[in-house]
Coordinates of C-alpha atoms and ligand atoms in Angstrom, one line a residue:
M1 CA 0.0 0.0 0.0
N2 CA 1.5 3.3 -0.9
L3 CA -0.7 5.5 1.2
T4 CA 1.0 7.6 3.9
N5 CA -0.5 6.5 7.1
C6 CA 0.3 9.3 9.4
I7 CA -3.4 10.0 10.0
T8 CA -5.6 7.6 11.9
I9 CA -9.3 8.0 12.1
L10 CA -10.8 6.3 15.1
S11 CA -14.6 6.5 15.5
G12 CA -14.7 10.0 14.1
V13 CA -11.7 11.3 16.0
L14 CA -8.8 12.4 13.8
L15 CA -5.4 11.7 15.2
L16 CA -2.0 12.6 14.0
S17 CA 0.6 9.9 14.5
A18 CA 4.4 10.0 14.3
C19 CA 5.2 7.9 11.4
G20 CA 6.7 7.7 7.9
S21 CA 10.0 6.3 9.0
S22 CA 11.2 3.1 7.4
S23 CA 13.4 2.4 10.3
N24 CA 12.3 -0.4 12.6
D25 CA 14.7 -0.4 15.5
K26 CA 13.3 -2.9 18.0
S27 CA 16.2 -2.5 20.4
E28 CA 15.2 0.9 21.7
P29 CA 14.2 1.0 25.3
I30 CA 10.6 1.8 26.3
T31 CA 10.1 5.5 26.3
T32 CA 10.1 7.0 29.8
Q33 CA 8.3 10.2 28.6
D34 CA 4.6 10.4 29.3
P35 CA 3.1 9.5 25.9
V36 CA 0.6 11.9 24.5
S37 CA -3.0 10.9 24.1
T38 CA -5.1 13.3 21.9
V39 CA -8.4 12.1 23.3
T40 CA -9.9 13.3 26.6
P41 CA -10.8 10.7 29.3
E42 CA -14.5 11.2 28.7
E43 CA -14.0 10.6 24.9
Q44 CA -11.9 7.5 25.7
Q45 CA -14.7 6.2 27.9
E46 CA -17.2 6.8 25.2
L47 CA -15.1 5.4 22.4
S48 CA -14.4 2.2 24.2
N49 CA -17.9 1.6 25.3
V50 CA -20.3 2.2 22.4
N51 CA -20.4 -1.0 20.5
I52 CA -21.4 -4.6 21.1
K53 CA -18.2 -6.5 20.8
L54 CA -18.2 -10.1 19.4
N55 CA -16.4 -12.4 17.1
Q56 CA -17.0 -10.7 13.8
L57 CA -16.9 -13.8 11.8
G58 CA -19.2 -15.8 14.0
F59 CA -19.4 -19.1 15.8
L60 CA -19.3 -22.9 15.4
P61 CA -22.7 -24.4 16.3
N62 CA -21.4 -26.4 19.2
A63 CA -19.4 -23.7 20.9
D64 CA -19.5 -21.1 23.6
K65 CA -21.1 -18.0 22.2
V66 CA -20.7 -14.7 24.1
A67 CA -21.0 -11.1 23.2
I68 CA -19.7 -8.2 25.3
I69 CA -22.3 -5.4 25.8
P70 CA -21.7 -1.9 27.1
N71 CA -23.0 -1.2 30.6
V72 CA -26.6 -0.4 29.5
E73 CA -29.5 -0.3 31.8
S74 CA -31.2 -3.2 30.1
T75 CA -30.9 -6.6 31.7
T76 CA -31.8 -8.7 28.7
F77 CA -30.7 -9.3 25.1
E78 CA -32.1 -10.8 21.9
L79 CA -30.6 -12.8 19.2
V80 CA -32.2 -11.9 15.9
S81 CA -32.1 -13.7 12.6
S82 CA -31.0 -11.3 9.9
E83 CA -32.7 -13.5 7.3
T84 CA -36.2 -13.3 8.8
D85 CA -35.8 -10.4 11.3
S86 CA -37.3 -12.6 14.0
V87 CA -36.1 -13.1 17.5
V88 CA -34.7 -16.6 17.8
F89 CA -33.3 -16.5 21.3
E90 CA -33.6 -14.3 24.4
G91 CA -31.4 -14.2 27.4
N92 CA -30.4 -12.3 30.5
L93 CA -27.3 -10.1 30.5
S94 CA -24.7 -10.8 33.3
G95 CA -24.0 -8.2 35.9
A96 CA -21.6 -5.4 34.9
S97 CA -17.9 -5.7 35.6
S98 CA -14.7 -4.2 34.3
W99 CA -11.3 -5.5 33.1
E100 CA -8.9 -3.3 34.9
L101 CA -6.2 -3.7 32.2
A102 CA -8.8 -2.1 29.8
G103 CA -9.7 0.8 32.1
E104 CA -12.7 1.7 34.2
A105 CA -15.5 1.0 31.7
K106 CA -17.9 -1.7 32.8
T107 CA -19.4 -4.3 30.5
K108 CA -21.9 -7.1 30.6
Q109 CA -21.9 -10.5 28.9
A110 CA -24.6 -11.9 26.6
D111 CA -24.3 -15.6 26.6
F112 CA -26.2 -17.5 23.8
S113 CA -24.2 -20.7 23.9
G114 CA -27.4 -22.7 24.1
F115 CA -28.4 -21.6 20.6
N116 CA -26.8 -23.6 17.8
T117 CA -29.0 -23.4 14.7
Q118 CA -26.9 -22.4 11.6
G119 CA -27.7 -19.1 10.1
T120 CA -26.9 -15.3 10.0
Y121 CA -27.8 -13.3 13.1
F122 CA -27.2 -10.1 15.1
I123 CA -27.6 -9.2 18.8
R124 CA -30.1 -6.6 19.9
V125 CA -29.9 -4.8 23.3
S126 CA -32.0 -1.8 24.2
G127 CA -29.9 1.3 24.6
V128 CA -27.1 0.4 22.2
N129 CA -26.7 -0.1 18.4
D130 CA -27.4 -3.6 17.1
S131 CA -24.3 -5.7 16.7
S132 CA -22.9 -6.4 13.2
T133 CA -24.2 -9.6 11.6
F134 CA -22.4 -12.9 12.1
E135 CA -22.7 -16.5 11.1
I136 CA -23.3 -19.6 13.1
N137 CA -22.1 -22.5 10.9
N138 CA -19.7 -25.4 10.7
H139 CA -17.4 -23.7 8.2
V140 CA -17.3 -20.3 9.7
Y141 CA -13.4 -20.4 10.1
S142 CA -12.6 -22.4 7.0
S143 CA -11.5 -19.6 4.7
L144 CA -9.8 -17.9 7.7
H145 CA -7.7 -21.0 8.2
D146 CA -6.7 -21.2 4.6
A147 CA -5.7 -17.5 4.4
A148 CA -3.7 -17.7 7.7
L149 CA -1.8 -20.6 6.1
K150 CA -1.4 -18.9 2.8
F151 CA 0.2 -15.9 4.4
Y152 CA 3.4 -18.0 4.4
Y153 CA 3.2 -18.3 0.6
F154 CA 2.8 -14.6 0.3
N155 CA 5.9 -14.1 2.6
R156 CA 8.1 -16.5 0.6
A157 CA 11.6 -15.2 -0.2
S158 CA 13.3 -16.0 -3.5
Q159 CA 10.0 -16.6 -5.3
E160 CA 7.8 -14.6 -7.7
I161 CA 4.2 -14.5 -6.4
I162 CA 2.2 -15.3 -9.5
E163 CA -1.4 -15.6 -10.9
P164 CA -3.6 -17.4 -10.0
Y165 CA -2.2 -18.0 -6.6
G166 CA -1.3 -14.5 -5.7
E167 CA -4.6 -12.9 -6.7
Q168 CA -4.2 -9.1 -6.5
W169 CA -1.0 -9.5 -4.5
I170 CA 1.3 -10.8 -7.3
R171 CA 4.8 -9.5 -7.1
A172 CA 8.3 -10.0 -8.4
A173 CA 10.7 -12.4 -6.6
G174 CA 12.9 -10.9 -4.0
H175 CA 16.1 -12.0 -2.3
L176 CA 17.2 -14.9 -4.3
D177 CA 20.0 -15.3 -1.7
Q178 CA 22.2 -17.3 -3.9
Q179 CA 25.2 -15.2 -3.0
V180 CA 25.1 -14.5 0.7
K181 CA 28.2 -13.3 2.5
V182 CA 29.5 -14.9 5.7
H183 CA 29.7 -12.1 8.3
A184 CA 32.8 -11.9 10.5
S185 CA 30.6 -12.9 13.5
A186 CA 29.9 -16.2 11.8
A187 CA 33.2 -16.9 10.1
T188 CA 35.4 -20.0 10.7
E189 CA 38.8 -21.1 9.2
Q190 CA 37.0 -23.0 6.5
R191 CA 34.6 -20.2 5.8
P192 CA 36.5 -16.9 6.5
P193 CA 34.7 -13.5 6.5
L194 CA 33.0 -12.7 3.2
T195 CA 32.9 -16.3 1.9
V196 CA 29.9 -16.5 -0.4
I197 CA 27.3 -19.2 0.3
S198 CA 23.9 -20.0 -1.2
S199 CA 20.9 -19.8 1.1
P200 CA 17.7 -19.4 -0.9
K201 CA 14.0 -19.9 -0.1
G202 CA 12.5 -19.6 3.4
W203 CA 9.9 -17.1 4.6
Y204 CA 10.5 -13.5 5.4
D205 CA 10.2 -13.3 9.1
A206 CA 7.7 -10.5 9.3
G207 CA 7.3 -7.0 8.0
D208 CA 11.0 -6.9 7.3
Y209 CA 12.9 -9.2 4.9
G210 CA 15.1 -11.0 7.3
K211 CA 15.2 -14.7 7.8
Y212 CA 15.9 -15.8 11.4
V213 CA 16.5 -19.4 12.4
V214 CA 15.3 -19.0 16.0
N215 CA 11.9 -17.6 15.0
S216 CA 11.7 -20.0 12.1
G217 CA 12.0 -22.8 14.6
I218 CA 8.8 -22.3 16.6
S219 CA 6.9 -21.2 13.4
T220 CA 7.8 -24.3 11.4
Y221 CA 7.3 -26.5 14.5
T222 CA 3.7 -25.2 15.0
L223 CA 2.7 -25.7 11.3
L224 CA 4.3 -29.2 11.3
A225 CA 2.4 -30.0 14.6
A226 CA -0.8 -28.9 13.0
Y227 CA -0.3 -31.5 10.3
E228 CA 1.1 -34.1 12.6
H229 CA -1.9 -33.8 15.0
F230 CA -4.6 -33.3 12.4
P231 CA -3.6 -35.1 9.2
T232 CA -7.1 -35.8 8.1
F233 CA -8.0 -32.1 8.1
Y234 CA -5.1 -31.5 5.8
Q235 CA -5.5 -34.5 3.5
D236 CA -7.3 -32.8 0.6
R237 CA -7.0 -29.2 1.7
N238 CA -6.1 -27.0 -1.3
I239 CA -4.9 -23.5 -0.4
T240 CA -4.0 -22.6 -4.0
I241 CA -0.3 -22.5 -4.0
P242 CA 1.9 -23.6 -6.9
E243 CA 2.5 -27.1 -5.4
S244 CA -1.2 -27.7 -4.7
N245 CA -1.6 -30.4 -7.2
D246 CA 1.3 -32.6 -6.1
A247 CA 1.2 -35.6 -3.8
I248 CA 2.1 -33.7 -0.6
P249 CA -0.5 -31.9 1.5
D250 CA -0.3 -28.1 1.1
I251 CA 0.7 -27.4 4.6
L252 CA 3.7 -29.6 4.2
N253 CA 4.4 -28.1 0.8
E254 CA 4.5 -24.7 2.4
T255 CA 6.7 -25.8 5.3
L256 CA 9.1 -27.4 2.9
W257 CA 9.8 -24.0 1.5
N258 CA 11.2 -23.0 4.8
L259 CA 12.9 -26.3 5.7
E260 CA 14.9 -26.1 2.5
W261 CA 16.2 -22.8 3.5
L262 CA 16.9 -24.0 7.1
E263 CA 19.1 -26.8 5.8
T264 CA 21.4 -24.2 4.1
M265 CA 21.9 -22.4 7.4
Q266 CA 24.1 -25.1 8.8
D267 CA 27.8 -24.6 8.7
L268 CA 30.2 -27.4 7.8
D269 CA 30.9 -28.3 11.5
G270 CA 27.2 -28.7 12.4
G271 CA 26.7 -25.3 14.0
V272 CA 24.0 -23.1 12.6
Y273 CA 24.0 -19.4 11.6
H274 CA 21.7 -17.3 13.7
K275 CA 20.1 -15.2 10.9
L276 CA 20.3 -14.1 7.3
T277 CA 19.7 -10.4 6.8
T278 CA 21.0 -7.1 5.5
L279 CA 23.2 -5.3 7.9
N280 CA 20.5 -2.8 8.6
W281 CA 16.7 -2.8 8.2
P282 CA 15.5 -2.8 4.6
G283 CA 13.8 0.4 3.3
L284 CA 10.1 0.7 2.7
E285 CA 10.2 -1.1 -0.6
M286 CA 9.1 -4.2 -2.4
P287 CA 11.3 -7.3 -1.9
D288 CA 12.8 -7.1 -5.4
E289 CA 13.8 -3.5 -4.8
D290 CA 16.0 -4.4 -1.8
Q291 CA 19.3 -5.0 -3.5
R292 CA 21.6 -4.7 -0.5
D293 CA 24.1 -7.4 0.3
R294 CA 22.8 -10.1 2.6
Y295 CA 24.8 -11.8 5.3
V296 CA 24.6 -14.9 7.5
I297 CA 25.3 -13.4 10.9
G298 CA 26.3 -15.1 14.2
K299 CA 26.5 -18.8 14.8
T300 CA 24.6 -19.8 18.0
T301 CA 23.6 -22.6 20.3
A302 CA 20.0 -21.4 20.1
A303 CA 19.9 -21.5 16.3
S304 CA 21.6 -24.9 16.3
L305 CA 19.0 -26.4 18.7
N306 CA 16.1 -24.9 16.8
L307 CA 17.4 -26.4 13.6
A308 CA 18.0 -29.8 15.4
A309 CA 14.4 -29.8 16.8
V310 CA 12.7 -28.8 13.5
L311 CA 14.7 -31.0 11.2
A312 CA 14.3 -34.0 13.5
M313 CA 10.6 -33.4 13.5
A314 CA 10.4 -32.9 9.8
S315 CA 12.2 -36.2 9.2
R316 CA 9.4 -37.9 11.1
V317 CA 6.4 -35.9 9.8
Y318 CA 7.3 -36.3 6.1
E319 CA 7.6 -40.0 6.3
P320 CA 4.4 -40.8 4.3
F321 CA 5.8 -38.7 1.5
E322 CA 9.2 -40.3 1.2
S323 CA 8.8 -41.2 -2.4
S324 CA 8.1 -37.6 -3.4
L325 CA 11.2 -36.4 -1.4
P326 CA 13.9 -39.0 -1.9
N327 CA 16.7 -38.9 0.7
K328 CA 15.4 -35.8 2.4
R329 CA 14.3 -37.4 5.6
E330 CA 17.6 -39.1 6.1
A331 CA 19.6 -35.9 5.3
W332 CA 17.4 -33.9 7.8
L333 CA 18.0 -36.4 10.6
T334 CA 21.7 -36.3 9.9
S335 CA 21.7 -32.5 10.0
A336 CA 19.6 -32.5 13.2
K337 CA 22.0 -34.8 15.0
A338 CA 25.0 -32.8 13.8
A339 CA 23.4 -29.5 15.1
W340 CA 22.6 -31.2 18.4
N341 CA 26.2 -32.4 18.8
W342 CA 27.5 -28.9 18.0
A343 CA 25.2 -27.4 20.6
V344 CA 26.2 -29.9 23.3
E345 CA 29.9 -29.0 22.6
N346 CA 29.2 -25.3 22.4
P347 CA 26.4 -24.7 25.0
N348 CA 27.0 -21.0 25.6
E349 CA 27.3 -19.5 22.2
Y350 CA 24.7 -16.7 22.7
Y351 CA 23.8 -14.2 20.0
Q352 CA 25.5 -10.9 20.3
Q353 CA 24.5 -8.2 17.9
P354 CA 27.7 -7.1 16.1
E355 CA 28.4 -3.4 16.0
D356 CA 27.7 -3.0 12.3
V357 CA 24.4 -4.9 12.4
S358 CA 20.9 -3.6 13.4
S359 CA 18.5 -6.1 12.1
G360 CA 16.4 -8.1 14.6
E361 CA 18.2 -10.0 17.4
Y362 CA 16.1 -12.9 18.7
G363 CA 18.7 -13.1 21.4
D364 CA 18.2 -15.7 24.2
I365 CA 20.5 -16.6 27.0
V366 CA 18.3 -19.2 28.7
L367 CA 18.6 -22.4 26.6
N368 CA 17.5 -25.2 28.9
D369 CA 14.2 -25.1 27.1
E370 CA 15.8 -25.3 23.6
F371 CA 17.9 -28.3 24.7
A372 CA 14.8 -30.0 26.1
W373 CA 12.8 -29.4 23.0
A374 CA 15.5 -30.6 20.6
A375 CA 16.1 -33.7 22.7
A376 CA 12.3 -34.5 22.8
E377 CA 12.0 -34.2 19.0
L378 CA 15.1 -36.4 18.5
F379 CA 13.8 -38.9 20.9
I380 CA 10.3 -39.2 19.3
T381 CA 11.9 -39.5 15.8
T382 CA 14.7 -41.9 16.6
K383 CA 13.2 -43.6 19.8
D384 CA 16.8 -43.5 21.2
V385 CA 16.4 -43.3 25.0
E386 CA 19.6 -41.3 25.3
Y387 CA 17.7 -38.3 23.9
L388 CA 14.9 -38.9 26.5
K389 CA 17.5 -38.8 29.2
Q390 CA 18.7 -35.5 27.8
F391 CA 15.2 -34.2 27.8
Q392 CA 14.9 -35.1 31.5
K393 CA 18.2 -33.5 32.2
Y394 CA 17.1 -30.1 30.7
R395 CA 13.4 -30.2 31.6
N396 CA 12.7 -27.3 33.8
G397 CA 9.1 -26.1 34.3
Q398 CA 6.5 -25.1 31.7
S399 CA 5.3 -21.8 30.2
V400 CA 3.2 -20.6 27.3
P401 CA 5.3 -21.0 24.2
S402 CA 7.0 -18.1 22.4
W403 CA 10.1 -17.8 20.2
A404 CA 12.3 -17.6 23.3
S405 CA 10.4 -20.1 25.5
V406 CA 10.0 -23.5 23.9
S407 CA 9.8 -25.9 26.8
Y408 CA 6.1 -26.4 26.0
L409 CA 6.9 -27.6 22.4
A410 CA 8.8 -30.6 24.0
L411 CA 5.9 -31.3 26.2
S412 CA 3.4 -31.1 23.3
T413 CA 5.4 -33.5 21.1
L414 CA 6.0 -36.0 23.9
L415 CA 2.3 -36.0 24.9
M416 CA 0.9 -36.2 21.4
K417 CA 3.4 -38.7 20.0
G418 CA 5.1 -40.4 22.9
E419 CA 2.4 -42.4 24.8
D420 CA 3.5 -45.8 23.4
I421 CA 7.2 -45.3 24.0
I422 CA 7.4 -43.4 27.3
D423 CA 7.1 -45.1 30.7
P424 CA 3.5 -44.6 32.0
I425 CA 4.6 -42.8 35.2
E426 CA 6.8 -40.4 33.3
F427 CA 4.0 -39.9 30.7
Q428 CA 1.5 -39.1 33.5
S429 CA 3.9 -36.5 35.0
L430 CA 4.1 -34.8 31.6
K431 CA 0.3 -34.8 31.4
T432 CA 0.0 -33.3 34.9
D433 CA 2.3 -30.5 33.8
Q434 CA 0.2 -29.9 30.7
L435 CA -3.1 -29.9 32.6
S436 CA -2.0 -27.7 35.4
L437 CA -1.0 -25.1 32.8
A438 CA -4.4 -25.5 31.0
D439 CA -6.3 -25.4 34.3
N440 CA -4.7 -22.2 35.2
L441 CA -5.9 -20.8 31.8
V442 CA -9.4 -21.9 32.6
E443 CA -9.3 -20.0 35.9
Q444 CA -8.1 -17.0 34.0
Y445 CA -11.1 -16.8 31.6
K446 CA -13.6 -17.5 34.3
D447 CA -12.3 -14.5 36.2
N448 CA -12.3 -12.1 33.2
S449 CA -15.0 -9.7 32.2
Y450 CA -14.3 -10.4 28.5
R451 CA -14.2 -14.1 29.3
V452 CA -10.7 -14.4 27.9
S453 CA -7.6 -16.1 29.5
L454 CA -5.4 -13.0 29.4
V455 CA -3.5 -11.4 32.2
T456 CA -1.0 -8.5 32.6
S457 CA 2.1 -10.5 31.6
D458 CA 0.5 -11.5 28.2
F459 CA 0.4 -7.9 27.0
V460 CA 3.9 -7.9 25.5
W461 CA 5.1 -7.4 21.9
G462 CA 3.0 -9.9 20.1
S463 CA 0.2 -10.3 22.7
N464 CA -2.1 -11.8 20.1
A465 CA 0.3 -14.7 19.7
A466 CA 0.5 -15.1 23.5
A467 CA -3.3 -15.4 23.4
L468 CA -3.3 -18.0 20.6
N469 CA -0.5 -20.0 22.1
K470 CA -2.7 -20.3 25.2
A471 CA -5.5 -21.4 22.9
L472 CA -3.1 -24.1 21.5
I473 CA -2.4 -25.3 25.0
L474 CA -6.2 -25.4 25.8
M475 CA -6.9 -27.4 22.6
Q476 CA -4.3 -29.9 23.5
A477 CA -5.8 -30.3 27.0
N478 CA -9.1 -30.9 25.3
Q479 CA -7.5 -33.6 23.2
L480 CA -5.9 -35.2 26.2
T481 CA -9.1 -35.2 28.4
D482 CA -12.0 -34.6 26.1
E483 CA -13.2 -32.0 28.6
S484 CA -15.2 -29.1 27.0
K485 CA -14.0 -26.4 29.4
Y486 CA -10.6 -26.4 27.6
R487 CA -12.1 -26.1 24.2
D488 CA -14.4 -23.3 25.5
G489 CA -11.4 -21.5 26.7
A490 CA -9.7 -21.8 23.3
I491 CA -12.8 -20.5 21.5
N492 CA -13.1 -17.6 23.8
I493 CA -9.5 -16.6 22.9
L494 CA -10.4 -16.9 19.2
D495 CA -13.4 -14.7 19.8
Y496 CA -11.1 -12.1 21.4
I497 CA -8.8 -12.2 18.4
L498 CA -11.7 -11.8 16.0
G499 CA -13.3 -8.8 17.6
R500 CA -14.5 -9.4 21.1
N501 CA -11.9 -7.2 22.6
P502 CA -11.8 -3.6 23.8
T503 CA -10.3 -2.3 20.6
D504 CA -13.2 -3.5 18.4
Y505 CA -10.7 -4.8 15.9
S506 CA -10.7 -8.3 14.4
F507 CA -6.9 -8.6 14.4
V508 CA -6.6 -10.6 11.2
T509 CA -6.3 -8.7 7.9
G510 CA -9.3 -9.2 5.6
F511 CA -11.4 -11.2 8.1
G512 CA -14.0 -9.2 10.0
D513 CA -15.9 -5.9 9.8
K514 CA -13.1 -3.7 11.2
T515 CA -9.6 -5.2 10.4
P516 CA -6.0 -3.8 10.2
M517 CA -5.6 -1.9 7.0
N518 CA -2.1 -0.6 7.6
P519 CA 0.0 -3.4 9.1
H520 CA 3.7 -3.0 9.5
H521 CA 4.4 -5.3 6.6
R522 CA 6.6 -3.9 3.9
V523 CA 4.9 -5.7 1.0
S524 CA 1.5 -4.5 2.0
E525 CA 2.7 -1.0 2.6
S526 CA 4.7 -0.8 -0.7
D527 CA 2.4 -2.4 -3.2
N528 CA -0.4 -0.8 -5.1
N529 CA -3.2 -2.5 -3.2
I530 CA -5.4 -0.8 -0.7
E531 CA -6.0 -4.1 1.0
P532 CA -3.1 -5.6 2.8
V533 CA -2.2 -9.2 2.1
P534 CA -5.0 -11.2 3.8
G535 CA -4.9 -13.7 6.6
M536 CA -2.1 -11.9 8.6
L537 CA -2.5 -11.7 12.4
V538 CA -1.1 -8.4 13.8
G539 CA 0.9 -8.4 17.0
G540 CA -1.8 -6.7 19.0
P541 CA -2.1 -4.3 22.0
H542 CA 0.5 -3.7 24.7
A543 CA 1.8 -0.6 26.4
G544 CA 5.5 -0.8 25.4
R545 CA 5.2 1.9 22.8
Q546 CA 8.7 1.1 21.6
D547 CA 7.8 2.7 18.2
K548 CA 6.9 6.0 19.9
C549 CA 3.8 6.4 17.8
N550 CA 0.9 8.4 19.3
Y551 CA -1.4 6.0 20.9
V552 CA -5.0 7.0 21.6
F553 CA -5.4 4.7 24.5
L554 CA -2.7 4.0 27.0
E555 CA -4.2 1.0 28.8
A556 CA -2.3 -2.2 27.8
V557 CA -5.4 -3.9 26.4
K558 CA -6.3 -0.9 24.3
S559 CA -2.9 0.3 23.2
Y560 CA -3.1 -0.8 19.6
L561 CA -2.7 1.4 16.5
D562 CA -3.6 0.4 13.0
D563 CA -0.8 2.4 11.5
W564 CA 2.4 1.5 9.6
C565 CA 4.2 3.5 12.2
S566 CA 3.3 1.0 14.9
F567 CA 5.8 -1.7 14.5
S568 CA 5.3 -2.7 18.1
T569 CA 1.6 -3.4 17.9
N570 CA 0.8 -3.7 14.1
E571 CA 3.6 -5.9 12.7
V572 CA 3.0 -9.4 11.5
T573 CA 5.3 -12.4 11.8
I574 CA 5.5 -16.1 10.9
N575 CA 5.5 -17.1 14.6
W576 CA 2.3 -15.2 15.3
N577 CA 0.3 -16.7 12.5
A578 CA 1.3 -20.2 13.2
P579 CA -0.8 -20.8 16.4
L580 CA -3.8 -19.3 14.6
V581 CA -3.4 -22.0 11.9
Y582 CA -3.0 -24.7 14.6
V583 CA -6.0 -23.6 16.7
L584 CA -8.3 -23.4 13.7
A585 CA -7.2 -26.9 12.5
A586 CA -7.8 -28.2 16.0
L587 CA -11.2 -26.6 16.4
N588 CA -12.2 -28.1 13.1
E589 CA -11.3 -31.6 14.4
T590 CA -13.3 -31.4 17.6
D591 CA -16.8 -30.7 18.7
Ligands
LIG1 O1 8.8 -10.8 18.3 C1 10.0 -10.1 18.8 C2 9.7 -9.5 20.1 O2 9.5 -10.6 21.1 C3 10.8 -8.6 20.6 O3 10.4 -8.0 21.8 C4 11.0 -7.6 19.5 C5 12.2 -6.6 19.9 O4 13.4 -7.3 19.9 O5 11.4 -8.2 18.3 C6 10.3 -9.0 17.8 O6 10.8 -9.7 16.6 C7 11.0 -8.9 15.5 C8 12.3 -9.3 14.9 O7 13.3 -8.8 15.7 C9 12.5 -8.8 13.5 N1 11.4 -9.1 12.6 C10 10.2 -8.7 13.1 C11 9.9 -9.3 14.5 C12 8.5 -8.9 15.0 O8 8.3 -7.6 15.3

């Protein structure tokens, strides 16, 4: 998109935002100055409290269905068929309560979970405008899933995006990456500085054009897990990519694009380069316009363990497609083992940003979780108990997954694929860990006035992905126990993402009534389309304000700006879209 987005219009209030810079320096500290809000507290109260908020796409028939209503006097609500204009369900509103992270405004809940007839509806409550219309049907998230997965095709490096796959977002190939230089920080005797290597393919990480092994790790894992846990859903699924008509499911065709890049990031000794980027951020330009030199930079324990985990997993997941990919699985496993061995011998090679580099860091100095995850994947693939012992050695608590915290990925793989080969007592202890994490999330949504499992610590850079990774945990608890409270919790998180939140946005481009139009995504900002590439989940609200844009609302849950300027709330990345894909596949497989 070539519009200048320094102006934001929010419910009739015109705001000027600091923007227009193509720089994207994530390493700046949070500003200590009081940020300026151009809206009075009264206007803020009014703006945040005028609409009925709900999942703007709609609901699966057999699902929790809740809308959030402003604090009106009315104590009842109606569900109206927009086809016949008749009232099909009536209910009582809950009492009013507030979510302190979203400010003072109180809201009520309208719960129509008991209604499950397919159709198109809206909510009517006296004293407030009717809600937008929404669907109740079995396929309500089908095209959303496909678009969320197809985002990876749109973000492919080294490939032209062509008709008919690219629709209006066709573009020239960028970053062939056949002549990439080895940066001094990654050099060895055999590959001294400025040695040229070839490292094509892969996905652009985000709104920038870098390729980062650490973030590729969790992203590729999550997509491979979606296939590994729900193969039937993907069997005949066609998302219209160039490989759609081959013998491999599309989700595995898409992940192959990134795996084939990851392979090239391994040095001759088994260690893995941390990232492949230009020295500085690219300009605001289309991929083919960025002609600067690209480098592999750093060689780290974290990158080596990410590659070990993902290639070990890939060598297992692609097993049914061996004949289409001769020798691949064996080569991946060999690479995974070599990367693991390098990491064991070099456990403290942390990423340090060189002085001449300012692209993203993905730095991490706590690597127990990466060791545990790689060991778990190697164990499930090889069944070699030495790797299980390594997992036990490094296992150290559980948390919601993120690019830097991957202990849960080990737990997920062991629980989903390890029951037959893990001692029952050990397996039960893994399950206890999983369920205590999930039970805590159930408590969180029961306590929350928007009925969503989100707490202060979730409102970080990429809060929407923190939310969806919680939904992934909940869906796995549902698979392990068949208890509906977990699935309800996951659905409530999806509802939050798709519009039932204090910002009123559905946070996925192209899906909902009010969606991000100006994501921090260089392709969408630089092409000639008004609409951004569809199916992209933006990072979401948090109060860090690292981009120093002018935010209207300062409360963490409302601090979101649909503006190119806002790289800390409105960027998109491969690791954030992945749990959206997983959760939608999981929801499709359960009822
Ligand atoms: O997702 C990353 C977030 O956790 C960090 O706080 C932030 C600042 O270091 O960087 C984010 O990752 C960005 C990466 O460095 C470069 N590509 C875009 C990523 C998403 O903003």
